[in-house]
Short mmCIF file of C-alpha atoms and ligand atoms in Angstrom, two decimals:
data_model
loop_
_atom_site.label_atom_id
_atom_site.label_comp_id
_atom_site.label_asym_id
_atom_site.label_seq_id
_atom_site.Cartn_x
_atom_site.Cartn_y
_atom_site.Cartn_z
CA UNK A 1 108.54 -61.25 225.06
CA UNK A 2 105.58 -63.20 223.68
CA UNK A 3 103.08 -65.39 225.46
CA UNK A 4 103.03 -69.01 224.29
CA UNK A 5 99.50 -70.39 224.20
CA UNK A 6 99.36 -73.94 225.53
CA UNK A 7 96.66 -76.37 226.62
CA UNK A 8 96.95 -74.90 230.13
CA UNK A 9 96.65 -71.24 229.19
CA UNK A 10 94.13 -69.41 231.39
CA UNK A 11 91.79 -66.81 229.98
CA UNK A 12 91.15 -63.19 230.98
CA UNK A 13 89.42 -60.54 228.91
CA UNK A 14 87.23 -57.49 228.46
CA UNK A 15 83.60 -57.41 227.38
CA UNK A 16 82.04 -54.39 225.65
CA UNK A 17 80.23 -53.31 222.53
CA UNK A 18 82.11 -52.08 220.62
CA UNK A 19 85.38 -53.24 222.18
CA UNK A 20 87.77 -53.55 219.25
CA UNK A 21 89.34 -50.17 220.12
CA UNK A 22 90.18 -51.27 223.68
CA UNK A 23 93.78 -50.79 224.82
CA UNK A 24 93.33 -53.28 227.68
CA UNK A 25 94.56 -56.37 225.75
CA UNK A 26 97.87 -54.66 224.91
CA UNK A 27 98.35 -53.47 228.47
CA UNK A 28 97.40 -56.73 230.21
CA UNK A 29 99.22 -59.07 227.83
CA UNK A 30 102.39 -57.00 228.30
CA UNK A 31 102.07 -57.48 232.07
CA UNK A 32 101.36 -61.21 231.71
CA UNK A 33 104.41 -61.67 229.45
CA UNK A 34 106.61 -59.71 231.82
CA UNK A 35 105.49 -61.91 234.73
CA UNK A 36 106.02 -65.07 232.65
CA UNK A 37 102.49 -66.30 233.39
CA UNK A 38 100.44 -68.68 231.27
CA UNK A 39 97.45 -66.39 230.73
CA UNK A 40 96.03 -64.56 227.75
CA UNK A 41 93.75 -61.48 227.77
CA UNK A 42 91.28 -61.06 224.88
CA UNK A 43 88.58 -58.57 223.87
CA UNK A 44 85.06 -60.01 223.52
CA UNK A 45 82.47 -57.96 221.62
CA UNK A 46 79.21 -58.89 223.39
CA UNK A 47 75.91 -57.35 222.28
CA UNK A 48 73.62 -56.26 225.15
CA UNK A 49 71.08 -58.98 224.30
CA UNK A 50 73.81 -61.64 224.61
CA UNK A 51 75.24 -60.49 227.95
CA UNK A 52 73.55 -63.10 230.13
CA UNK A 53 74.40 -66.04 227.87
CA UNK A 54 77.98 -64.81 227.45
CA UNK A 55 78.51 -64.66 231.22
CA UNK A 56 77.05 -68.16 231.62
CA UNK A 57 79.41 -69.33 228.87
CA UNK A 58 82.37 -67.70 230.60
CA UNK A 59 81.50 -69.63 233.77
CA UNK A 60 81.27 -72.90 231.84
CA UNK A 61 84.63 -72.21 230.19
CA UNK A 62 86.36 -71.44 233.48
CA UNK A 63 87.40 -67.90 232.62
CA UNK A 64 89.41 -66.45 235.51
CA UNK A 65 88.09 -62.90 235.27
CA UNK A 66 87.21 -60.08 232.94
CA UNK A 67 86.83 -56.33 232.62
CA UNK A 68 83.53 -54.73 231.73
CA UNK A 69 83.16 -51.65 229.58
CA UNK A 70 80.39 -49.72 227.80
CA UNK A 71 77.51 -50.65 227.60
CA UNK A 72 77.60 -53.40 230.25
CA UNK A 73 78.96 -51.68 233.40
CA UNK A 74 75.51 -51.38 234.99
CA UNK A 75 73.69 -54.20 233.16
CA UNK A 76 76.11 -56.80 234.57
CA UNK A 77 75.10 -56.18 238.21
CA UNK A 78 72.10 -58.61 238.35
CA UNK A 79 74.25 -61.37 236.81
CA UNK A 80 76.80 -61.36 239.65
CA UNK A 81 76.59 -63.42 242.83
CA UNK A 82 78.50 -60.83 244.86
CA UNK A 83 79.14 -57.10 244.40
CA UNK A 84 81.78 -55.32 246.45
CA UNK A 85 80.31 -52.43 248.51
CA UNK A 86 82.16 -49.76 246.52
CA UNK A 87 80.79 -51.04 243.19
CA UNK A 88 77.34 -51.30 244.78
CA UNK A 89 77.56 -47.69 245.95
CA UNK A 90 78.63 -46.49 242.50
CA UNK A 91 76.16 -48.74 240.68
CA UNK A 92 78.77 -49.85 238.14
CA UNK A 93 81.20 -52.78 237.82
CA UNK A 94 84.32 -52.79 235.65
CA UNK A 95 86.11 -55.88 237.02
CA UNK A 96 84.69 -59.38 237.56
CA UNK A 97 86.44 -62.42 239.05
CA UNK A 98 85.44 -66.02 239.67
CA UNK A 99 85.11 -67.07 243.31
CA UNK A 100 83.42 -70.10 244.89
CA UNK A 101 81.48 -70.91 241.69
CA UNK A 102 80.09 -67.38 241.36
CA UNK A 103 81.06 -64.04 239.80
CA UNK A 104 82.28 -61.24 242.07
CA UNK A 105 82.13 -57.68 240.75
CA UNK A 106 84.08 -54.63 241.82
CA UNK A 107 85.03 -51.23 240.42
CA UNK A 108 88.73 -50.51 239.94
CA UNK A 109 88.05 -47.25 238.01
CA UNK A 110 87.84 -45.58 241.44
CA UNK A 111 91.31 -46.79 242.47
CA UNK A 112 92.54 -45.79 239.01
CA UNK A 113 91.08 -42.30 239.26
CA UNK A 114 92.50 -41.49 242.68
CA UNK A 115 95.97 -43.03 242.12
CA UNK A 116 97.59 -40.02 240.37
CA UNK A 117 95.97 -37.62 242.84
CA UNK A 118 97.38 -39.58 245.79
CA UNK A 119 100.84 -40.22 244.43
CA UNK A 120 101.54 -36.88 242.77
CA UNK A 121 99.91 -34.48 245.16
CA UNK A 122 99.99 -35.29 248.86
CA UNK A 123 97.19 -32.95 249.78
CA UNK A 124 94.67 -32.79 252.52
CA UNK A 125 91.49 -32.68 250.47
CA UNK A 126 89.12 -32.06 253.37
CA UNK A 127 88.79 -28.33 252.62
CA UNK A 128 88.79 -28.77 248.83
CA UNK A 129 86.12 -28.46 246.18
CA UNK A 130 85.80 -30.79 243.18
CA UNK A 131 83.89 -29.75 240.05
CA UNK A 132 83.14 -32.58 237.63
CA UNK A 133 82.08 -31.97 234.01
CA UNK A 134 79.71 -34.66 232.74
CA UNK A 135 77.29 -37.08 234.37
CA UNK A 136 77.94 -40.37 232.57
CA UNK A 137 79.51 -43.64 233.70
CA UNK A 138 82.98 -42.27 234.45
CA UNK A 139 81.54 -39.47 236.60
CA UNK A 140 80.18 -42.17 238.93
CA UNK A 141 83.70 -43.45 239.67
CA UNK A 142 84.93 -39.86 240.08
CA UNK A 143 82.26 -39.17 242.73
CA UNK A 144 83.33 -42.28 244.67
CA UNK A 145 87.01 -41.36 244.28
CA UNK A 146 86.51 -37.78 245.48
CA UNK A 147 84.45 -39.06 248.41
CA UNK A 148 87.21 -41.52 249.36
CA UNK A 149 89.76 -38.70 249.26
CA UNK A 150 87.52 -36.69 251.58
CA UNK A 151 86.62 -33.68 249.41
CA UNK A 152 84.51 -31.09 251.25
CA UNK A 153 82.27 -30.51 248.22
CA UNK A 154 81.68 -32.40 244.97
CA UNK A 155 79.73 -30.66 242.19
CA UNK A 156 78.54 -32.55 239.11
CA UNK A 157 77.80 -30.42 236.05
CA UNK A 158 75.67 -31.75 233.17
CA UNK A 159 74.32 -30.27 229.96
CA UNK A 160 70.95 -32.06 229.97
CA UNK A 161 68.65 -31.25 232.89
CA UNK A 162 66.54 -34.40 232.44
CA UNK A 163 69.57 -36.73 232.37
CA UNK A 164 71.02 -34.85 235.31
CA UNK A 165 67.92 -35.49 237.40
CA UNK A 166 67.92 -39.17 236.33
CA UNK A 167 71.56 -39.36 237.37
CA UNK A 168 70.66 -37.82 240.75
CA UNK A 169 67.79 -40.29 241.23
CA UNK A 170 69.94 -43.29 240.24
CA UNK A 171 71.93 -42.82 243.47
CA UNK A 172 68.91 -42.90 245.82
CA UNK A 173 69.88 -46.30 247.29
CA UNK A 174 73.59 -45.55 247.40
CA UNK A 175 75.71 -44.81 250.46
CA UNK A 176 77.13 -41.93 248.39
CA UNK A 177 73.74 -40.32 247.61
CA UNK A 178 74.43 -37.25 249.76
CA UNK A 179 78.06 -36.84 248.79
CA UNK A 180 77.49 -34.55 245.78
CA UNK A 181 75.30 -31.87 244.22
CA UNK A 182 74.20 -31.58 240.59
CA UNK A 183 74.19 -28.43 238.47
CA UNK A 184 73.41 -27.44 234.91
CA UNK A 185 76.11 -26.14 232.58
CA UNK A 186 74.83 -22.55 233.06
CA UNK A 187 76.11 -22.63 236.64
CA UNK A 188 79.72 -23.19 235.56
CA UNK A 189 80.81 -19.51 235.79
CA UNK A 190 79.95 -19.63 239.50
CA UNK A 191 81.56 -23.06 240.10
CA UNK A 192 84.88 -22.81 238.23
CA UNK A 193 86.45 -20.15 240.52
CA UNK A 194 85.69 -22.40 243.52
CA UNK A 195 87.27 -25.52 242.00
CA UNK A 196 90.46 -26.94 243.52
CA UNK A 197 89.99 -29.96 241.27
CA UNK A 198 88.27 -29.66 237.87
CA UNK A 199 87.63 -33.01 236.18
CA UNK A 200 86.55 -33.53 232.58
CA UNK A 201 84.55 -36.74 232.26
CA UNK A 202 82.95 -35.75 228.94
CA UNK A 203 84.43 -37.09 225.69
CA UNK A 204 84.89 -33.51 224.38
CA UNK A 205 88.42 -33.12 222.99
CA UNK A 206 89.00 -36.83 222.49
CA UNK A 207 90.75 -37.97 219.31
CA UNK A 208 89.93 -37.18 216.49
CA UNK A 209 88.18 -33.95 217.64
CA UNK A 210 91.36 -32.72 219.28
CA UNK A 211 90.69 -28.99 218.87
CA UNK A 212 87.55 -29.13 221.05
CA UNK A 213 87.34 -28.38 224.76
CA UNK A 214 84.45 -28.67 227.22
CA UNK A 215 85.16 -25.09 228.34
CA UNK A 216 85.78 -21.82 226.53
CA UNK A 217 88.99 -19.87 227.12
CA UNK A 218 86.91 -17.29 229.01
CA UNK A 219 85.43 -19.98 231.29
CA UNK A 220 88.75 -21.62 232.07
CA UNK A 221 90.33 -18.22 232.76
CA UNK A 222 88.40 -18.29 236.04
CA UNK A 223 90.28 -21.34 237.28
CA UNK A 224 92.45 -20.41 240.24
CA UNK A 225 96.24 -20.65 240.11
CA UNK A 226 97.41 -24.04 241.42
CA UNK A 227 94.07 -25.77 240.87
CA UNK A 228 94.27 -29.28 239.41
CA UNK A 229 92.75 -29.95 235.98
CA UNK A 230 92.19 -33.67 235.39
CA UNK A 231 91.07 -34.97 232.00
CA UNK A 232 89.96 -38.61 231.87
CA UNK A 233 90.76 -38.61 228.14
CA UNK A 234 94.15 -40.17 227.34
CA UNK A 235 94.39 -39.43 223.65
CA UNK A 236 95.45 -36.82 222.62
CA UNK A 237 97.82 -36.08 225.45
CA UNK A 238 97.53 -33.31 226.49
CA UNK A 239 94.00 -32.42 225.44
CA UNK A 240 92.97 -28.89 224.55
CA UNK A 241 91.28 -28.68 227.99
CA UNK A 242 94.54 -29.55 229.79
CA UNK A 243 96.56 -27.13 227.65
CA UNK A 244 94.13 -24.31 228.43
CA UNK A 245 94.25 -25.13 232.13
CA UNK A 246 98.05 -25.29 232.18
CA UNK A 247 98.23 -21.89 230.46
CA UNK A 248 96.11 -20.68 233.34
CA UNK A 249 98.63 -21.96 235.90
CA UNK A 250 96.77 -25.16 236.74
CA UNK A 251 98.39 -28.55 237.40
CA UNK A 252 97.42 -31.05 234.68
CA UNK A 253 96.65 -34.77 235.03
CA UNK A 254 95.75 -36.82 231.94
CA UNK A 255 93.73 -40.05 231.78
CA UNK A 256 96.56 -42.47 231.04
CA UNK A 257 97.50 -43.19 234.63
CA UNK A 258 93.86 -43.90 235.52
CA UNK A 259 93.77 -46.45 232.72
CA UNK A 260 97.02 -48.05 233.94
CA UNK A 261 96.03 -48.12 237.60
CA UNK A 262 92.54 -49.54 237.09
CA UNK A 263 94.28 -52.32 235.14
CA UNK A 264 96.86 -52.87 237.88
CA UNK A 265 94.09 -53.15 240.48
CA UNK A 266 92.20 -55.67 238.31
CA UNK A 267 95.31 -57.83 237.76
CA UNK A 268 95.97 -57.89 241.52
CA UNK A 269 92.51 -59.40 241.99
CA UNK A 270 92.75 -61.96 239.18
CA UNK A 271 96.33 -63.08 239.84
CA UNK A 272 96.04 -62.85 243.62
CA UNK A 273 99.40 -61.11 243.84
CA UNK A 274 100.59 -57.60 244.64
CA UNK A 275 103.61 -57.61 242.35
CA UNK A 276 102.29 -56.13 239.08
CA UNK A 277 104.69 -54.62 236.48
CA UNK A 278 103.08 -51.18 236.32
CA UNK A 279 105.92 -49.64 234.27
CA UNK A 280 105.56 -52.36 231.62
CA UNK A 281 101.82 -51.68 231.41
CA UNK A 282 102.29 -47.91 231.11
CA UNK A 283 104.98 -48.38 228.47
CA UNK A 284 102.80 -50.78 226.46
CA UNK A 285 99.99 -48.22 226.40
CA UNK A 286 102.29 -45.34 225.47
CA UNK A 287 103.78 -47.37 222.59
CA UNK A 288 100.33 -48.32 221.34
CA UNK A 289 99.05 -44.74 221.57
CA UNK A 290 102.10 -43.40 219.73
CA UNK A 291 101.15 -45.65 216.78
CA UNK A 292 97.80 -43.84 216.39
P1 NAP B 301 79.39 -41.59 229.00
O1 NAP B 301 78.77 -42.49 230.01
O2 NAP B 301 78.89 -41.58 227.61
O3 NAP B 301 79.27 -40.09 229.61
C1 NAP B 301 79.71 -38.96 228.91
C2 NAP B 301 79.16 -37.71 229.59
O4 NAP B 301 79.65 -36.59 228.84
C3 NAP B 301 77.64 -37.60 229.59
O5 NAP B 301 77.21 -37.00 230.79
C4 NAP B 301 77.36 -36.67 228.42
O6 NAP B 301 76.22 -35.88 228.56
C5 NAP B 301 78.56 -35.74 228.50
N1 NAP B 301 78.79 -35.07 227.23
C6 NAP B 301 79.01 -35.66 226.02
N2 NAP B 301 79.16 -34.71 225.07
C7 NAP B 301 78.99 -33.52 225.70
C8 NAP B 301 78.99 -32.17 225.25
N3 NAP B 301 79.22 -31.85 223.97
N4 NAP B 301 78.79 -31.20 226.18
C9 NAP B 301 78.57 -31.49 227.47
N5 NAP B 301 78.55 -32.76 227.95
C10 NAP B 301 78.75 -33.75 227.07
O7 NAP B 301 80.94 -41.85 228.90
P2 NAP B 301 81.94 -42.29 230.09
O8 NAP B 301 82.05 -43.76 230.15
O9 NAP B 301 81.56 -41.53 231.30
O10 NAP B 301 83.35 -41.77 229.51
C11 NAP B 301 83.58 -40.39 229.40
C12 NAP B 301 85.04 -40.11 229.00
O11 NAP B 301 85.91 -40.60 230.00
C13 NAP B 301 85.47 -40.76 227.69
O12 NAP B 301 86.30 -39.86 227.01
C14 NAP B 301 86.26 -41.96 228.15
O13 NAP B 301 87.25 -42.34 227.21
C15 NAP B 301 86.90 -41.42 229.42
N6 NAP B 301 87.25 -42.49 230.37
C16 NAP B 301 88.56 -42.67 230.67
C17 NAP B 301 88.93 -43.65 231.58
C18 NAP B 301 90.38 -43.81 231.93
O14 NAP B 301 90.74 -44.87 232.46
N7 NAP B 301 91.21 -42.84 231.68
C19 NAP B 301 87.95 -44.45 232.18
C20 NAP B 301 86.61 -44.24 231.85
C21 NAP B 301 86.26 -43.25 230.93
P3 NAP B 301 74.74 -36.44 228.25
O15 NAP B 301 74.43 -37.36 229.39
O16 NAP B 301 73.92 -35.23 228.23
O17 NAP B 301 74.84 -37.16 226.93
#
């Protein structure tokens, strides 16, 4: 199926810098074609200094909505006329839609992150402990996701003490400020045995450095049997981290479903419909990744 571009074709897209590597156009255009809709989804490389003018241009052009990726997820906030509470709490927006002549921002990474945890493992998380490696943008969505699921404890582990403290401070106005604790990497030996969910939000092990892992074999050996190891990386699949964890008896979740589900949630907002072809989107991503 291909989308025919006509004079009535509506525009969706993703802004980032760089953004050429994004898999979102493949995934969203597959969904649009499957639904037979007259939309197209494009990637727009927007430099940070051009963000404001680009967003004004999008408004003038009548763009229906767009995704936001690095480095604009936080910088876009002042340019929006409305920010959904969850995106406000996290301090990052990945999905923007046009409403009443203004831009509305939300964060579907949170929905994406929790989807495989909810659908695959029907657990009561209220007595569970989450340990999160990394304190970048994705870790913010993971904190919100773990809070929504009701985790008893959320521990964020970072390698750089200064950045870790900045990360801590950046939440001071957030409703989620008290939902987590921060730790340096040296504290991992104490934290890993307590983890029911261990999430890698660092890029360590991502293609092409596929032999790397955020943890040593000795560190991961302390993961308890039946714990869940969740890597936000989707290529390679599985990562070295997930292989190590599986060898240890852990349940593995890779980053592909998060990518699919954040896209599904964004399409629901833009198209104002619940019926989204999730299998088509997943298949489109898997085909694209197998070409790499
Ligand atoms: P980011 O904002 O750059 O954050 C990366 C974090 O990893 C930072 O805290 C960084 O530490 C840490 N880190 C990097 N190298 C490290 C190392 N060698 N040792 C220890 N920590 C290290 O990136 P992001 O947006 O959070 O994305 C992180 C990963 O998640 C990427 O692989 C991305 O592809 C993936 N992701 C996947 C999805 C999905 O849908 N599946 C969505 C979002 C992100 P410093 O702060 O000290 O530099």
